[in-house]
Amino acid sequence: MTEVTAKERSPGIKLLLASLIGFVLMVPLLLVYALVYDRQSQSETAQNSINSGWGGDQVIAGPVIVVPFRTSQTQNVEVDGKTSTRVVEVEKYLYISPTENKVTTAVKPEERRKSIYSSVLYEAQVTGAAKFELPADLPRFGVTRERLLWDRAELRMGASDSRGLTKGGTLKANGTALEVQPGKGPGATGGQGFFAFLTWNGATPLAIDYSFGLRGSRSLSLVPRGGHICRARDFVDYSGFGICL
């Protein structure tokens, strides 16, 4: 009788029973987790199918002016086991952000469904006006005016998923339309977007007007870059109701 009582009170047996009970309780938790994971996977697959060819999360960046320039750079080279120093000319890029940028965005969202899953798509019309001035303290950054290659200056505008560009892009410099080409977006949009060659020497301020249509899904965001960013008006039109953000 004493041996049986001792075995029933053994810590090893109690630990084993607790482990078995915990394992049994984990079974329904694992089943629920598997079900949730499967539904999430199916939801992502359905949303990707709905969004296919339309455009994903969109990030808008720019406009920004890019001007190449030549500068001297010291390099250390090793020849026959000896290290020597030489000065070479290299080409770098000067990125000029606007001193002021006013953006207006009109967004029209639409819900689309596939089976029990849904995704929100939208069409956006982006228009803006920006002002540029050449910084007065260029030498502070190791750049001098005479080394700027103005004949290769570019005006760049970014949209992170260029598949969503619907009506192309319009860029104007001081009221004159520029010839728009695809690609060369800012780094914030992974190089996607559009650009135009620019005739400007930095002597006077430059006014830029831009406009383009954009399709996307899930989110739309703006990279604030410039001296002063003004979101003039964001207008969302959904089922006849207007909401100003």
PDB file of C-alpha atoms in Angstrom:
ATOM      1  CA  MET A   1       0.000   0.000   0.000  1.00  0.00           C
ATOM      2  CA  THR A   2       2.862   2.324   0.787  1.00  0.00           C
ATOM      3  CA  GLU A   3       4.635   1.642  -2.569  1.00  0.00           C
ATOM      4  CA  VAL A   4       1.460   2.389  -4.601  1.00  0.00           C
ATOM      5  CA  THR A   5       0.936   5.681  -2.758  1.00  0.00           C
ATOM      6  CA  ALA A   6       4.536   6.637  -3.370  1.00  0.00           C
ATOM      7  CA  LYS A   7       4.253   5.949  -7.133  1.00  0.00           C
ATOM      8  CA  GLU A   8       0.994   7.921  -7.428  1.00  0.00           C
ATOM      9  CA  ARG A   9       2.685  10.910  -5.818  1.00  0.00           C
ATOM     10  CA  SER A  10       5.851  10.616  -7.892  1.00  0.00           C
ATOM     11  CA  PRO A  11       6.794  13.976  -9.579  1.00  0.00           C
ATOM     12  CA  GLY A  12       7.783  12.110 -12.743  1.00  0.00           C
ATOM     13  CA  ILE A  13       4.314  10.639 -13.169  1.00  0.00           C
ATOM     14  CA  LYS A  14       2.633  14.006 -12.515  1.00  0.00           C
ATOM     15  CA  LEU A  15       4.900  15.671 -15.098  1.00  0.00           C
ATOM     16  CA  LEU A  16       4.095  12.972 -17.636  1.00  0.00           C
ATOM     17  CA  LEU A  17       0.348  13.374 -17.101  1.00  0.00           C
ATOM     18  CA  ALA A  18       0.605  17.180 -17.373  1.00  0.00           C
ATOM     19  CA  SER A  19       2.554  16.805 -20.633  1.00  0.00           C
ATOM     20  CA  LEU A  20      -0.068  14.445 -22.064  1.00  0.00           C
ATOM     21  CA  ILE A  21      -2.882  16.838 -21.132  1.00  0.00           C
ATOM     22  CA  GLY A  22      -0.973  19.769 -22.668  1.00  0.00           C
ATOM     23  CA  PHE A  23      -0.389  17.823 -25.878  1.00  0.00           C
ATOM     24  CA  VAL A  24      -4.097  16.929 -26.108  1.00  0.00           C
ATOM     25  CA  LEU A  25      -5.043  20.604 -25.616  1.00  0.00           C
ATOM     26  CA  MET A  26      -2.566  21.663 -28.317  1.00  0.00           C
ATOM     27  CA  VAL A  27      -4.298  19.591 -31.001  1.00  0.00           C
ATOM     28  CA  PRO A  28      -7.340  21.897 -31.434  1.00  0.00           C
ATOM     29  CA  LEU A  29      -5.050  24.960 -31.263  1.00  0.00           C
ATOM     30  CA  LEU A  30      -2.921  23.560 -34.074  1.00  0.00           C
ATOM     31  CA  LEU A  31      -6.034  22.813 -36.118  1.00  0.00           C
ATOM     32  CA  VAL A  32      -7.272  26.393 -35.666  1.00  0.00           C
ATOM     33  CA  TYR A  33      -3.830  27.775 -36.582  1.00  0.00           C
ATOM     34  CA  ALA A  34      -3.727  25.621 -39.724  1.00  0.00           C
ATOM     35  CA  LEU A  35      -7.208  26.822 -40.710  1.00  0.00           C
ATOM     36  CA  VAL A  36      -6.307  30.504 -40.175  1.00  0.00           C
ATOM     37  CA  TYR A  37      -3.042  30.100 -42.095  1.00  0.00           C
ATOM     38  CA  ASP A  38      -4.862  28.413 -44.976  1.00  0.00           C
ATOM     39  CA  ARG A  39      -7.493  31.174 -45.121  1.00  0.00           C
ATOM     40  CA  GLN A  40      -4.803  33.884 -45.042  1.00  0.00           C
ATOM     41  CA  SER A  41      -2.905  32.164 -47.835  1.00  0.00           C
ATOM     42  CA  GLN A  42      -6.052  31.841 -49.938  1.00  0.00           C
ATOM     43  CA  SER A  43      -6.913  35.484 -49.235  1.00  0.00           C
ATOM     44  CA  GLU A  44      -3.474  36.686 -50.392  1.00  0.00           C
ATOM     45  CA  THR A  45      -3.712  34.513 -53.513  1.00  0.00           C
ATOM     46  CA  ALA A  46      -7.184  35.862 -54.324  1.00  0.00           C
ATOM     47  CA  GLN A  47      -6.114  39.493 -53.742  1.00  0.00           C
ATOM     48  CA  ASN A  48      -3.032  39.066 -55.912  1.00  0.00           C
ATOM     49  CA  SER A  49      -5.254  37.623 -58.629  1.00  0.00           C
ATOM     50  CA  ILE A  50      -7.653  40.585 -58.364  1.00  0.00           C
ATOM     51  CA  ASN A  51      -4.818  43.122 -58.326  1.00  0.00           C
ATOM     52  CA  SER A  52      -2.940  41.482 -61.179  1.00  0.00           C
ATOM     53  CA  GLY A  53      -2.347  43.945 -64.012  1.00  0.00           C
ATOM     54  CA  TRP A  54      -3.867  46.792 -62.030  1.00  0.00           C
ATOM     55  CA  GLY A  55      -1.077  47.928 -59.723  1.00  0.00           C
ATOM     56  CA  GLY A  56      -0.054  47.268 -56.147  1.00  0.00           C
ATOM     57  CA  ASP A  57       0.751  49.558 -53.232  1.00  0.00           C
ATOM     58  CA  GLN A  58       1.733  52.900 -54.710  1.00  0.00           C
ATOM     59  CA  VAL A  59       4.370  55.342 -53.463  1.00  0.00           C
ATOM     60  CA  ILE A  60       4.630  58.719 -55.190  1.00  0.00           C
ATOM     61  CA  ALA A  61       7.942  60.592 -55.051  1.00  0.00           C
ATOM     62  CA  GLY A  62       9.233  63.743 -56.683  1.00  0.00           C
ATOM     63  CA  PRO A  63       9.567  65.781 -58.669  1.00  0.00           C
ATOM     64  CA  VAL A  64      13.331  66.017 -58.323  1.00  0.00           C
ATOM     65  CA  ILE A  65      15.960  67.507 -60.628  1.00  0.00           C
ATOM     66  CA  VAL A  66      19.097  65.466 -61.250  1.00  0.00           C
ATOM     67  CA  VAL A  67      22.199  67.156 -62.681  1.00  0.00           C
ATOM     68  CA  PRO A  68      25.473  65.266 -63.301  1.00  0.00           C
ATOM     69  CA  PHE A  69      28.740  66.982 -62.427  1.00  0.00           C
ATOM     70  CA  ARG A  70      32.457  66.295 -62.631  1.00  0.00           C
ATOM     71  CA  THR A  71      34.630  66.293 -59.533  1.00  0.00           C
ATOM     72  CA  SER A  72      38.101  65.205 -58.467  1.00  0.00           C
ATOM     73  CA  GLN A  73      38.599  62.186 -56.258  1.00  0.00           C
ATOM     74  CA  THR A  74      41.724  60.782 -54.632  1.00  0.00           C
ATOM     75  CA  GLN A  75      42.312  57.057 -55.069  1.00  0.00           C
ATOM     76  CA  ASN A  76      44.909  54.720 -53.592  1.00  0.00           C
ATOM     77  CA  VAL A  77      46.287  52.151 -56.035  1.00  0.00           C
ATOM     78  CA  GLU A  78      48.774  49.345 -55.458  1.00  0.00           C
ATOM     79  CA  VAL A  79      51.438  48.688 -58.112  1.00  0.00           C
ATOM     80  CA  ASP A  80      54.182  46.084 -57.623  1.00  0.00           C
ATOM     81  CA  GLY A  81      53.412  45.928 -53.930  1.00  0.00           C
ATOM     82  CA  LYS A  82      53.682  49.687 -53.488  1.00  0.00           C
ATOM     83  CA  THR A  83      50.753  51.964 -52.707  1.00  0.00           C
ATOM     84  CA  SER A  84      50.520  55.228 -54.586  1.00  0.00           C
ATOM     85  CA  THR A  85      47.966  58.012 -54.623  1.00  0.00           C
ATOM     86  CA  ARG A  86      46.431  59.539 -57.727  1.00  0.00           C
ATOM     87  CA  VAL A  87      43.744  62.093 -58.441  1.00  0.00           C
ATOM     88  CA  VAL A  88      41.098  61.186 -61.015  1.00  0.00           C
ATOM     89  CA  GLU A  89      37.986  62.880 -62.325  1.00  0.00           C
ATOM     90  CA  VAL A  90      34.691  61.089 -61.653  1.00  0.00           C
ATOM     91  CA  GLU A  91      31.091  61.842 -62.469  1.00  0.00           C
ATOM     92  CA  LYS A  92      28.504  62.169 -59.720  1.00  0.00           C
ATOM     93  CA  TYR A  93      24.925  63.424 -59.518  1.00  0.00           C
ATOM     94  CA  LEU A  94      23.434  66.434 -57.792  1.00  0.00           C
ATOM     95  CA  TYR A  95      19.830  65.910 -56.629  1.00  0.00           C
ATOM     96  CA  ILE A  96      17.852  69.118 -56.241  1.00  0.00           C
ATOM     97  CA  SER A  97      14.607  68.953 -54.263  1.00  0.00           C
ATOM     98  CA  PRO A  98      11.861  71.568 -54.696  1.00  0.00           C
ATOM     99  CA  THR A  99      11.673  74.515 -52.346  1.00  0.00           C
ATOM    100  CA  GLU A 100       7.887  74.131 -52.476  1.00  0.00           C
ATOM    101  CA  ASN A 101       5.628  71.346 -53.704  1.00  0.00           C
ATOM    102  CA  LYS A 102       1.812  71.497 -53.836  1.00  0.00           C
ATOM    103  CA  VAL A 103       0.055  68.205 -54.561  1.00  0.00           C
ATOM    104  CA  THR A 104      -3.594  67.484 -55.331  1.00  0.00           C
ATOM    105  CA  THR A 105      -4.800  63.877 -55.411  1.00  0.00           C
ATOM    106  CA  ALA A 106      -8.270  62.694 -56.463  1.00  0.00           C
ATOM    107  CA  VAL A 107      -8.831  59.053 -55.487  1.00  0.00           C
ATOM    108  CA  LYS A 108     -11.723  56.828 -56.606  1.00  0.00           C
ATOM    109  CA  PRO A 109     -11.701  53.479 -54.755  1.00  0.00           C
ATOM    110  CA  GLU A 110     -13.559  50.375 -55.909  1.00  0.00           C
ATOM    111  CA  GLU A 111     -14.114  47.060 -54.124  1.00  0.00           C
ATOM    112  CA  ARG A 112     -13.755  43.921 -56.220  1.00  0.00           C
ATOM    113  CA  ARG A 113     -14.530  40.406 -55.054  1.00  0.00           C
ATOM    114  CA  LYS A 114     -13.431  36.892 -55.913  1.00  0.00           C
ATOM    115  CA  SER A 115     -15.385  34.180 -54.136  1.00  0.00           C
ATOM    116  CA  ILE A 116     -15.538  35.204 -50.439  1.00  0.00           C
ATOM    117  CA  TYR A 117     -12.468  37.442 -50.721  1.00  0.00           C
ATOM    118  CA  SER A 118     -12.280  41.096 -51.694  1.00  0.00           C
ATOM    119  CA  SER A 119      -9.707  43.752 -52.491  1.00  0.00           C
ATOM    120  CA  VAL A 120      -9.909  47.526 -52.765  1.00  0.00           C
ATOM    121  CA  LEU A 121      -8.561  48.999 -55.992  1.00  0.00           C
ATOM    122  CA  TYR A 122      -8.381  52.665 -56.833  1.00  0.00           C
ATOM    123  CA  GLU A 123      -7.730  55.139 -59.591  1.00  0.00           C
ATOM    124  CA  ALA A 124      -5.938  58.341 -58.646  1.00  0.00           C
ATOM    125  CA  GLN A 125      -5.369  61.550 -60.539  1.00  0.00           C
ATOM    126  CA  VAL A 126      -2.280  63.341 -59.260  1.00  0.00           C
ATOM    127  CA  THR A 127      -1.551  66.966 -60.140  1.00  0.00           C
ATOM    128  CA  GLY A 128       0.990  69.282 -58.612  1.00  0.00           C
ATOM    129  CA  ALA A 129       3.106  72.392 -58.871  1.00  0.00           C
ATOM    130  CA  ALA A 130       6.670  72.669 -57.618  1.00  0.00           C
ATOM    131  CA  LYS A 131       9.266  75.427 -57.442  1.00  0.00           C
ATOM    132  CA  PHE A 132      13.011  74.870 -57.757  1.00  0.00           C
ATOM    133  CA  GLU A 133      16.007  77.040 -56.981  1.00  0.00           C
ATOM    134  CA  LEU A 134      19.662  76.163 -57.188  1.00  0.00           C
ATOM    135  CA  PRO A 135      21.082  76.088 -53.623  1.00  0.00           C
ATOM    136  CA  ALA A 136      23.342  79.035 -52.904  1.00  0.00           C
ATOM    137  CA  ASP A 137      25.749  76.976 -50.785  1.00  0.00           C
ATOM    138  CA  LEU A 138      26.804  74.427 -53.446  1.00  0.00           C
ATOM    139  CA  PRO A 139      30.547  74.652 -52.595  1.00  0.00           C
ATOM    140  CA  ARG A 140      29.662  73.432 -49.119  1.00  0.00           C
ATOM    141  CA  PHE A 141      28.799  70.072 -50.697  1.00  0.00           C
ATOM    142  CA  GLY A 142      31.856  69.987 -52.929  1.00  0.00           C
ATOM    143  CA  VAL A 143      29.987  71.161 -56.050  1.00  0.00           C
ATOM    144  CA  THR A 144      30.774  74.217 -58.169  1.00  0.00           C
ATOM    145  CA  ARG A 145      28.525  75.708 -60.862  1.00  0.00           C
ATOM    146  CA  GLU A 146      31.110  75.426 -63.632  1.00  0.00           C
ATOM    147  CA  ARG A 147      31.325  71.661 -63.175  1.00  0.00           C
ATOM    148  CA  LEU A 148      27.566  71.053 -63.477  1.00  0.00           C
ATOM    149  CA  LEU A 149      26.597  69.399 -66.791  1.00  0.00           C
ATOM    150  CA  TRP A 150      23.338  71.262 -67.436  1.00  0.00           C
ATOM    151  CA  ASP A 151      22.909  69.800 -70.936  1.00  0.00           C
ATOM    152  CA  ARG A 152      22.149  66.432 -69.272  1.00  0.00           C
ATOM    153  CA  ALA A 153      19.830  67.700 -66.534  1.00  0.00           C
ATOM    154  CA  GLU A 154      16.730  65.561 -65.904  1.00  0.00           C
ATOM    155  CA  LEU A 155      13.418  66.063 -64.152  1.00  0.00           C
ATOM    156  CA  ARG A 156      12.310  62.826 -62.493  1.00  0.00           C
ATOM    157  CA  MET A 157       8.935  61.700 -61.098  1.00  0.00           C
ATOM    158  CA  GLY A 158       8.392  58.417 -59.269  1.00  0.00           C
ATOM    159  CA  ALA A 159       5.573  55.880 -58.979  1.00  0.00           C
ATOM    160  CA  SER A 160       6.571  52.647 -57.227  1.00  0.00           C
ATOM    161  CA  ASP A 161       4.503  50.356 -59.496  1.00  0.00           C
ATOM    162  CA  SER A 162       4.723  51.731 -63.026  1.00  0.00           C
ATOM    163  CA  ARG A 163       2.138  49.192 -64.233  1.00  0.00           C
ATOM    164  CA  GLY A 164      -0.441  51.489 -62.658  1.00  0.00           C
ATOM    165  CA  LEU A 165       0.369  54.537 -64.805  1.00  0.00           C
ATOM    166  CA  THR A 166      -2.777  54.973 -66.885  1.00  0.00           C
ATOM    167  CA  LYS A 167      -2.643  58.241 -68.782  1.00  0.00           C
ATOM    168  CA  GLY A 168       1.098  58.650 -68.953  1.00  0.00           C
ATOM    169  CA  GLY A 169       2.674  61.697 -67.406  1.00  0.00           C
ATOM    170  CA  THR A 170       2.717  65.387 -68.174  1.00  0.00           C
ATOM    171  CA  LEU A 171       5.641  67.564 -67.143  1.00  0.00           C
ATOM    172  CA  LYS A 172       5.907  71.301 -67.815  1.00  0.00           C
ATOM    173  CA  ALA A 173       8.827  73.625 -67.096  1.00  0.00           C
ATOM    174  CA  ASN A 174       7.841  77.297 -66.867  1.00  0.00           C
ATOM    175  CA  GLY A 175       4.742  76.474 -68.905  1.00  0.00           C
ATOM    176  CA  THR A 176       6.579  74.550 -71.650  1.00  0.00           C
ATOM    177  CA  ALA A 177       5.675  70.873 -72.080  1.00  0.00           C
ATOM    178  CA  LEU A 178       8.555  68.412 -71.811  1.00  0.00           C
ATOM    179  CA  GLU A 179       8.936  65.110 -73.646  1.00  0.00           C
ATOM    180  CA  VAL A 180       8.230  62.401 -71.079  1.00  0.00           C
ATOM    181  CA  GLN A 181      10.045  59.059 -71.111  1.00  0.00           C
ATOM    182  CA  PRO A 182       9.579  55.973 -68.916  1.00  0.00           C
ATOM    183  CA  GLY A 183      11.929  54.973 -66.097  1.00  0.00           C
ATOM    184  CA  LYS A 184      14.557  56.724 -63.956  1.00  0.00           C
ATOM    185  CA  GLY A 185      12.263  57.319 -60.982  1.00  0.00           C
ATOM    186  CA  PRO A 186      13.781  58.393 -57.617  1.00  0.00           C
ATOM    187  CA  GLY A 187      15.281  55.842 -55.278  1.00  0.00           C
ATOM    188  CA  ALA A 188      12.205  55.973 -53.014  1.00  0.00           C
ATOM    189  CA  THR A 189      10.187  54.263 -55.778  1.00  0.00           C
ATOM    190  CA  GLY A 190      12.847  51.734 -56.760  1.00  0.00           C
ATOM    191  CA  GLY A 191      13.724  53.625 -59.933  1.00  0.00           C
ATOM    192  CA  GLN A 192      10.219  53.286 -61.363  1.00  0.00           C
ATOM    193  CA  GLY A 193       8.374  56.281 -62.784  1.00  0.00           C
ATOM    194  CA  PHE A 194       9.077  58.672 -65.657  1.00  0.00           C
ATOM    195  CA  PHE A 195      11.439  61.518 -66.500  1.00  0.00           C
ATOM    196  CA  ALA A 196      12.190  64.265 -69.013  1.00  0.00           C
ATOM    197  CA  PHE A 197      15.327  66.070 -70.110  1.00  0.00           C
ATOM    198  CA  LEU A 198      15.330  69.613 -68.789  1.00  0.00           C
ATOM    199  CA  THR A 199      16.637  72.906 -70.192  1.00  0.00           C
ATOM    200  CA  TRP A 200      17.674  74.898 -67.140  1.00  0.00           C
ATOM    201  CA  ASN A 201      20.933  76.392 -65.911  1.00  0.00           C
ATOM    202  CA  GLY A 202      19.945  77.260 -62.358  1.00  0.00           C
ATOM    203  CA  ALA A 203      20.311  81.013 -62.883  1.00  0.00           C
ATOM    204  CA  THR A 204      16.630  81.722 -62.218  1.00  0.00           C
ATOM    205  CA  PRO A 205      13.882  79.907 -60.264  1.00  0.00           C
ATOM    206  CA  LEU A 206      12.054  77.138 -62.118  1.00  0.00           C
ATOM    207  CA  ALA A 207       8.315  76.356 -61.960  1.00  0.00           C
ATOM    208  CA  ILE A 208       7.293  72.758 -62.637  1.00  0.00           C
ATOM    209  CA  ASP A 209       3.738  71.514 -63.253  1.00  0.00           C
ATOM    210  CA  TYR A 210       3.019  67.794 -63.364  1.00  0.00           C
ATOM    211  CA  SER A 211       0.001  65.553 -63.818  1.00  0.00           C
ATOM    212  CA  PHE A 212      -0.548  61.820 -64.239  1.00  0.00           C
ATOM    213  CA  GLY A 213      -3.101  59.077 -63.677  1.00  0.00           C
ATOM    214  CA  LEU A 214      -2.319  56.152 -61.413  1.00  0.00           C
ATOM    215  CA  ARG A 215      -3.957  52.854 -60.539  1.00  0.00           C
ATOM    216  CA  GLY A 216      -3.153  50.849 -57.428  1.00  0.00           C
ATOM    217  CA  SER A 217      -4.449  48.783 -54.540  1.00  0.00           C
ATOM    218  CA  ARG A 218      -4.362  48.704 -50.751  1.00  0.00           C
ATOM    219  CA  SER A 219      -2.381  51.906 -50.133  1.00  0.00           C
ATOM    220  CA  LEU A 220      -1.291  55.221 -51.646  1.00  0.00           C
ATOM    221  CA  SER A 221       1.447  57.297 -50.021  1.00  0.00           C
ATOM    222  CA  LEU A 222       3.515  60.385 -50.782  1.00  0.00           C
ATOM    223  CA  VAL A 223       7.212  60.796 -50.015  1.00  0.00           C
ATOM    224  CA  PRO A 224       7.579  64.301 -48.498  1.00  0.00           C
ATOM    225  CA  ARG A 225      10.625  65.782 -50.188  1.00  0.00           C
ATOM    226  CA  GLY A 226      11.283  69.503 -50.409  1.00  0.00           C
ATOM    227  CA  GLY A 227      11.444  72.686 -48.413  1.00  0.00           C
ATOM    228  CA  HIS A 228       7.668  72.928 -48.023  1.00  0.00           C
ATOM    229  CA  ILE A 229       5.145  70.205 -48.854  1.00  0.00           C
ATOM    230  CA  CYS A 230       1.509  71.195 -49.202  1.00  0.00           C
ATOM    231  CA  ARG A 231      -1.158  68.562 -49.686  1.00  0.00           C
ATOM    232  CA  ALA A 232      -3.515  70.995 -51.386  1.00  0.00           C
ATOM    233  CA  ARG A 233      -6.499  68.643 -51.325  1.00  0.00           C
ATOM    234  CA  ASP A 234      -6.974  64.911 -51.225  1.00  0.00           C
ATOM    235  CA  PHE A 235     -10.440  63.978 -52.390  1.00  0.00           C
ATOM    236  CA  VAL A 236     -11.898  60.519 -52.075  1.00  0.00           C
ATOM    237  CA  ASP A 237     -15.032  59.781 -54.057  1.00  0.00           C
ATOM    238  CA  TYR A 238     -16.809  56.558 -53.095  1.00  0.00           C
ATOM    239  CA  SER A 239     -20.360  55.665 -54.110  1.00  0.00           C
ATOM    240  CA  GLY A 240     -21.327  59.288 -54.560  1.00  0.00           C
ATOM    241  CA  PHE A 241     -20.006  60.470 -51.191  1.00  0.00           C
ATOM    242  CA  GLY A 242     -17.049  62.832 -50.910  1.00  0.00           C
ATOM    243  CA  ILE A 243     -14.630  62.896 -48.002  1.00  0.00           C
ATOM    244  CA  CYS A 244     -11.885  65.518 -47.719  1.00  0.00           C
ATOM    245  CA  LEU A 245      -8.837  64.306 -45.811  1.00  0.00           C
TER     246      LEU A 245
END
